[in-house]
Amino acid sequence: MNQGIRFKNAREFLGLSQTEASIKIGISQNSVSKMELGKTAKPNVKYLMFLKSEGINTEWLISGNGEMLNKNTTFEEKESSKWKDRALKAEAEISNLKDTVSELRKKINTLYEHLITKDLKIEGLELGKGKASSKKATLPTNEELNLFSLNFGE
């Protein structure tokens, strides 16, 4: 097995795509690809140090001697760390999605409040031209949206 394949195997063992690895390491995805394809004369130092920090045996990476993991790193520790990282990424993505949904709800509510002051017909229910409803406009529920079809007056 050549050096590039060992770097690729180590990256994949950590559960990272080339793009994810390049971001963590601070090098281009192209550099990761070239390294793994054996198109570089010597290993990228940043890539090597990153894998070392993740418990990968640098002697194995460079020469193929020994085991992939350092003796003080167990498979269970690496698997646990990998899943912990994935869980943290998922939590961050969920948080971002919640923020996005919250912002969209605000925008929809603002649009709905604006529309309620215009000619708006909801299947036979007319709201007066230019008159605001006596109630504070609120975002319609999904059930209300499913019950009524909106027709805008001219």
PDB file of N, CA and C in Angstrom, residues 85-126:
ATOM      1  N   ASP A  85     -18.105  14.087  17.268  1.00  0.00           N
ATOM      2  CA  ASP A  85     -17.949  15.182  16.303  1.00  0.00           C
ATOM      3  C   ASP A  85     -19.167  15.274  15.378  1.00  0.00           C
ATOM      4  N   ARG A  86     -19.644  14.136  14.914  1.00  0.00           N
ATOM      5  CA  ARG A  86     -20.812  14.131  14.028  1.00  0.00           C
ATOM      6  C   ARG A  86     -22.049  14.653  14.760  1.00  0.00           C
ATOM      7  N   ALA A  87     -22.205  14.270  16.036  1.00  0.00           N
ATOM      8  CA  ALA A  87     -23.346  14.745  16.822  1.00  0.00           C
ATOM      9  C   ALA A  87     -23.276  16.262  17.010  1.00  0.00           C
ATOM     10  N   LEU A  88     -22.071  16.779  17.267  1.00  0.00           N
ATOM     11  CA  LEU A  88     -21.914  18.224  17.436  1.00  0.00           C
ATOM     12  C   LEU A  88     -22.239  18.967  16.133  1.00  0.00           C
ATOM     13  N   LYS A  89     -21.812  18.406  14.997  1.00  0.00           N
ATOM     14  CA  LYS A  89     -22.123  19.016  13.698  1.00  0.00           C
ATOM     15  C   LYS A  89     -23.634  19.021  13.472  1.00  0.00           C
ATOM     16  N   ALA A  90     -24.285  17.903  13.797  1.00  0.00           N
ATOM     17  CA  ALA A  90     -25.733  17.799  13.607  1.00  0.00           C
ATOM     18  C   ALA A  90     -26.466  18.803  14.496  1.00  0.00           C
ATOM     19  N   GLU A  91     -26.016  18.944  15.748  1.00  0.00           N
ATOM     20  CA  GLU A  91     -26.637  19.918  16.651  1.00  0.00           C
ATOM     21  C   GLU A  91     -26.503  21.333  16.102  1.00  0.00           C
ATOM     22  N   ALA A  92     -25.346  21.665  15.566  1.00  0.00           N
ATOM     23  CA  ALA A  92     -25.129  22.997  14.997  1.00  0.00           C
ATOM     24  C   ALA A  92     -26.038  23.214  13.790  1.00  0.00           C
ATOM     25  N   GLU A  93     -26.181  22.195  12.945  1.00  0.00           N
ATOM     26  CA  GLU A  93     -27.048  22.306  11.774  1.00  0.00           C
ATOM     27  C   GLU A  93     -28.506  22.482  12.191  1.00  0.00           C
ATOM     28  N   ILE A  94     -28.935  21.750  13.224  1.00  0.00           N
ATOM     29  CA  ILE A  94     -30.307  21.867  13.720  1.00  0.00           C
ATOM     30  C   ILE A  94     -30.544  23.271  14.261  1.00  0.00           C
ATOM     31  N   SER A  95     -29.585  23.785  15.008  1.00  0.00           N
ATOM     32  CA  SER A  95     -29.697  25.137  15.552  1.00  0.00           C
ATOM     33  C   SER A  95     -29.825  26.162  14.429  1.00  0.00           C
ATOM     34  N   ASN A  96     -29.007  26.015  13.386  1.00  0.00           N
ATOM     35  CA  ASN A  96     -29.080  26.921  12.235  1.00  0.00           C
ATOM     36  C   ASN A  96     -30.440  26.831  11.544  1.00  0.00           C
ATOM     37  N   LEU A  97     -30.959  25.617  11.418  1.00  0.00           N
ATOM     38  CA  LEU A  97     -32.265  25.441  10.779  1.00  0.00           C
ATOM     39  C   LEU A  97     -33.371  26.074  11.621  1.00  0.00           C
ATOM     40  N   LYS A  98     -33.283  25.941  12.953  1.00  0.00           N
ATOM     41  CA  LYS A  98     -34.280  26.557  13.824  1.00  0.00           C
ATOM     42  C   LYS A  98     -34.251  28.077  13.669  1.00  0.00           C
ATOM     43  N   ASP A  99     -33.056  28.647  13.593  1.00  0.00           N
ATOM     44  CA  ASP A  99     -32.926  30.093  13.402  1.00  0.00           C
ATOM     45  C   ASP A  99     -33.538  30.505  12.062  1.00  0.00           C
ATOM     46  N   THR A 100     -33.277  29.718  11.029  1.00  0.00           N
ATOM     47  CA  THR A 100     -33.822  30.012   9.710  1.00  0.00           C
ATOM     48  C   THR A 100     -35.344  29.954   9.724  1.00  0.00           C
ATOM     49  N   VAL A 101     -35.894  28.931  10.352  1.00  0.00           N
ATOM     50  CA  VAL A 101     -37.349  28.791  10.443  1.00  0.00           C
ATOM     51  C   VAL A 101     -37.938  29.979  11.204  1.00  0.00           C
ATOM     52  N   SER A 102     -37.298  30.361  12.289  1.00  0.00           N
ATOM     53  CA  SER A 102     -37.768  31.500  13.078  1.00  0.00           C
ATOM     54  C   SER A 102     -37.784  32.773  12.242  1.00  0.00           C
ATOM     55  N   GLU A 103     -36.730  33.010  11.489  1.00  0.00           N
ATOM     56  CA  GLU A 103     -36.666  34.188  10.625  1.00  0.00           C
ATOM     57  C   GLU A 103     -37.739  34.139   9.541  1.00  0.00           C
ATOM     58  N   LEU A 104     -37.957  32.969   8.963  1.00  0.00           N
ATOM     59  CA  LEU A 104     -38.985  32.829   7.930  1.00  0.00           C
ATOM     60  C   LEU A 104     -40.376  33.077   8.504  1.00  0.00           C
ATOM     61  N   ARG A 105     -40.630  32.585   9.714  1.00  0.00           N
ATOM     62  CA  ARG A 105     -41.933  32.818  10.348  1.00  0.00           C
ATOM     63  C   ARG A 105     -42.148  34.313  10.572  1.00  0.00           C
ATOM     64  N   LYS A 106     -41.093  35.022  10.979  1.00  0.00           N
ATOM     65  CA  LYS A 106     -41.202  36.482  11.179  1.00  0.00           C
ATOM     66  C   LYS A 106     -41.546  37.167   9.854  1.00  0.00           C
ATOM     67  N   LYS A 107     -40.861  36.760   8.796  1.00  0.00           N
ATOM     68  CA  LYS A 107     -41.115  37.362   7.484  1.00  0.00           C
ATOM     69  C   LYS A 107     -42.527  37.060   7.004  1.00  0.00           C
ATOM     70  N   ILE A 108     -42.986  35.838   7.208  1.00  0.00           N
ATOM     71  CA  ILE A 108     -44.341  35.460   6.807  1.00  0.00           C
ATOM     72  C   ILE A 108     -45.357  36.263   7.605  1.00  0.00           C
ATOM     73  N   ASN A 109     -45.126  36.415   8.904  1.00  0.00           N
ATOM     74  CA  ASN A 109     -46.041  37.173   9.748  1.00  0.00           C
ATOM     75  C   ASN A 109     -46.113  38.632   9.290  1.00  0.00           C
ATOM     76  N   THR A 110     -44.964  39.211   8.971  1.00  0.00           N
ATOM     77  CA  THR A 110     -44.928  40.587   8.477  1.00  0.00           C
ATOM     78  C   THR A 110     -45.701  40.705   7.168  1.00  0.00           C
ATOM     79  N   LEU A 111     -45.487  39.763   6.261  1.00  0.00           N
ATOM     80  CA  LEU A 111     -46.201  39.755   4.989  1.00  0.00           C
ATOM     81  C   LEU A 111     -47.699  39.591   5.218  1.00  0.00           C
ATOM     82  N   TYR A 112     -48.076  38.713   6.106  1.00  0.00           N
ATOM     83  CA  TYR A 112     -49.492  38.481   6.403  1.00  0.00           C
ATOM     84  C   TYR A 112     -50.130  39.749   6.965  1.00  0.00           C
ATOM     85  N   GLU A 113     -49.443  40.424   7.885  1.00  0.00           N
ATOM     86  CA  GLU A 113     -49.959  41.681   8.443  1.00  0.00           C
ATOM     87  C   GLU A 113     -50.125  42.732   7.349  1.00  0.00           C
ATOM     88  N   HIS A 114     -49.189  42.763   6.412  1.00  0.00           N
ATOM     89  CA  HIS A 114     -49.274  43.702   5.303  1.00  0.00           C
ATOM     90  C   HIS A 114     -50.471  43.362   4.403  1.00  0.00           C
ATOM     91  N   LEU A 115     -50.648  42.110   4.111  1.00  0.00           N
ATOM     92  CA  LEU A 115     -51.729  41.687   3.231  1.00  0.00           C
ATOM     93  C   LEU A 115     -53.097  41.920   3.847  1.00  0.00           C
ATOM     94  N   ILE A 116     -53.199  41.809   5.141  1.00  0.00           N
ATOM     95  CA  ILE A 116     -54.499  41.929   5.791  1.00  0.00           C
ATOM     96  C   ILE A 116     -55.063  43.339   5.660  1.00  0.00           C
ATOM     97  N   THR A 117     -54.194  44.325   5.395  1.00  0.00           N
ATOM     98  CA  THR A 117     -54.662  45.693   5.213  1.00  0.00           C
ATOM     99  C   THR A 117     -55.049  45.965   3.762  1.00  0.00           C
ATOM    100  N   LYS A 118     -54.845  45.043   2.888  1.00  0.00           N
ATOM    101  CA  LYS A 118     -55.182  45.181   1.465  1.00  0.00           C
ATOM    102  C   LYS A 118     -56.465  44.407   1.174  1.00  0.00           C
ATOM    103  N   ASP A 119     -56.922  44.492  -0.081  1.00  0.00           N
ATOM    104  CA  ASP A 119     -58.057  43.671  -0.503  1.00  0.00           C
ATOM    105  C   ASP A 119     -57.642  42.222  -0.417  1.00  0.00           C
ATOM    106  N   LEU A 120     -58.352  41.462   0.362  1.00  0.00           N
ATOM    107  CA  LEU A 120     -58.023  40.058   0.503  1.00  0.00           C
ATOM    108  C   LEU A 120     -59.319  39.289   0.667  1.00  0.00           C
ATOM    109  N   LYS A 121     -59.495  38.297  -0.140  1.00  0.00           N
ATOM    110  CA  LYS A 121     -60.675  37.455  -0.027  1.00  0.00           C
ATOM    111  C   LYS A 121     -60.208  36.062   0.382  1.00  0.00           C
ATOM    112  N   ILE A 122     -60.884  35.514   1.358  1.00  0.00           N
ATOM    113  CA  ILE A 122     -60.588  34.143   1.755  1.00  0.00           C
ATOM    114  C   ILE A 122     -61.891  33.371   1.605  1.00  0.00           C
ATOM    115  N   GLU A 123     -62.064  32.758   0.460  1.00  0.00           N
ATOM    116  CA  GLU A 123     -63.272  32.010   0.111  1.00  0.00           C
ATOM    117  C   GLU A 123     -64.535  32.599   0.722  1.00  0.00           C
ATOM    118  N   GLY A 124     -64.927  33.745   0.265  1.00  0.00           N
ATOM    119  CA  GLY A 124     -66.178  34.344   0.706  1.00  0.00           C
ATOM    120  C   GLY A 124     -66.021  35.289   1.888  1.00  0.00           C
ATOM    121  N   LEU A 125     -64.938  35.226   2.617  1.00  0.00           N
ATOM    122  CA  LEU A 125     -64.716  36.133   3.738  1.00  0.00           C
ATOM    123  C   LEU A 125     -63.913  37.306   3.225  1.00  0.00           C
ATOM    124  N   GLU A 126     -64.503  38.502   3.228  1.00  0.00           N
ATOM    125  CA  GLU A 126     -63.812  39.676   2.710  1.00  0.00           C
ATOM    126  C   GLU A 126     -63.342  40.548   3.847  1.00  0.00           C
TER     127      GLU A 126
END
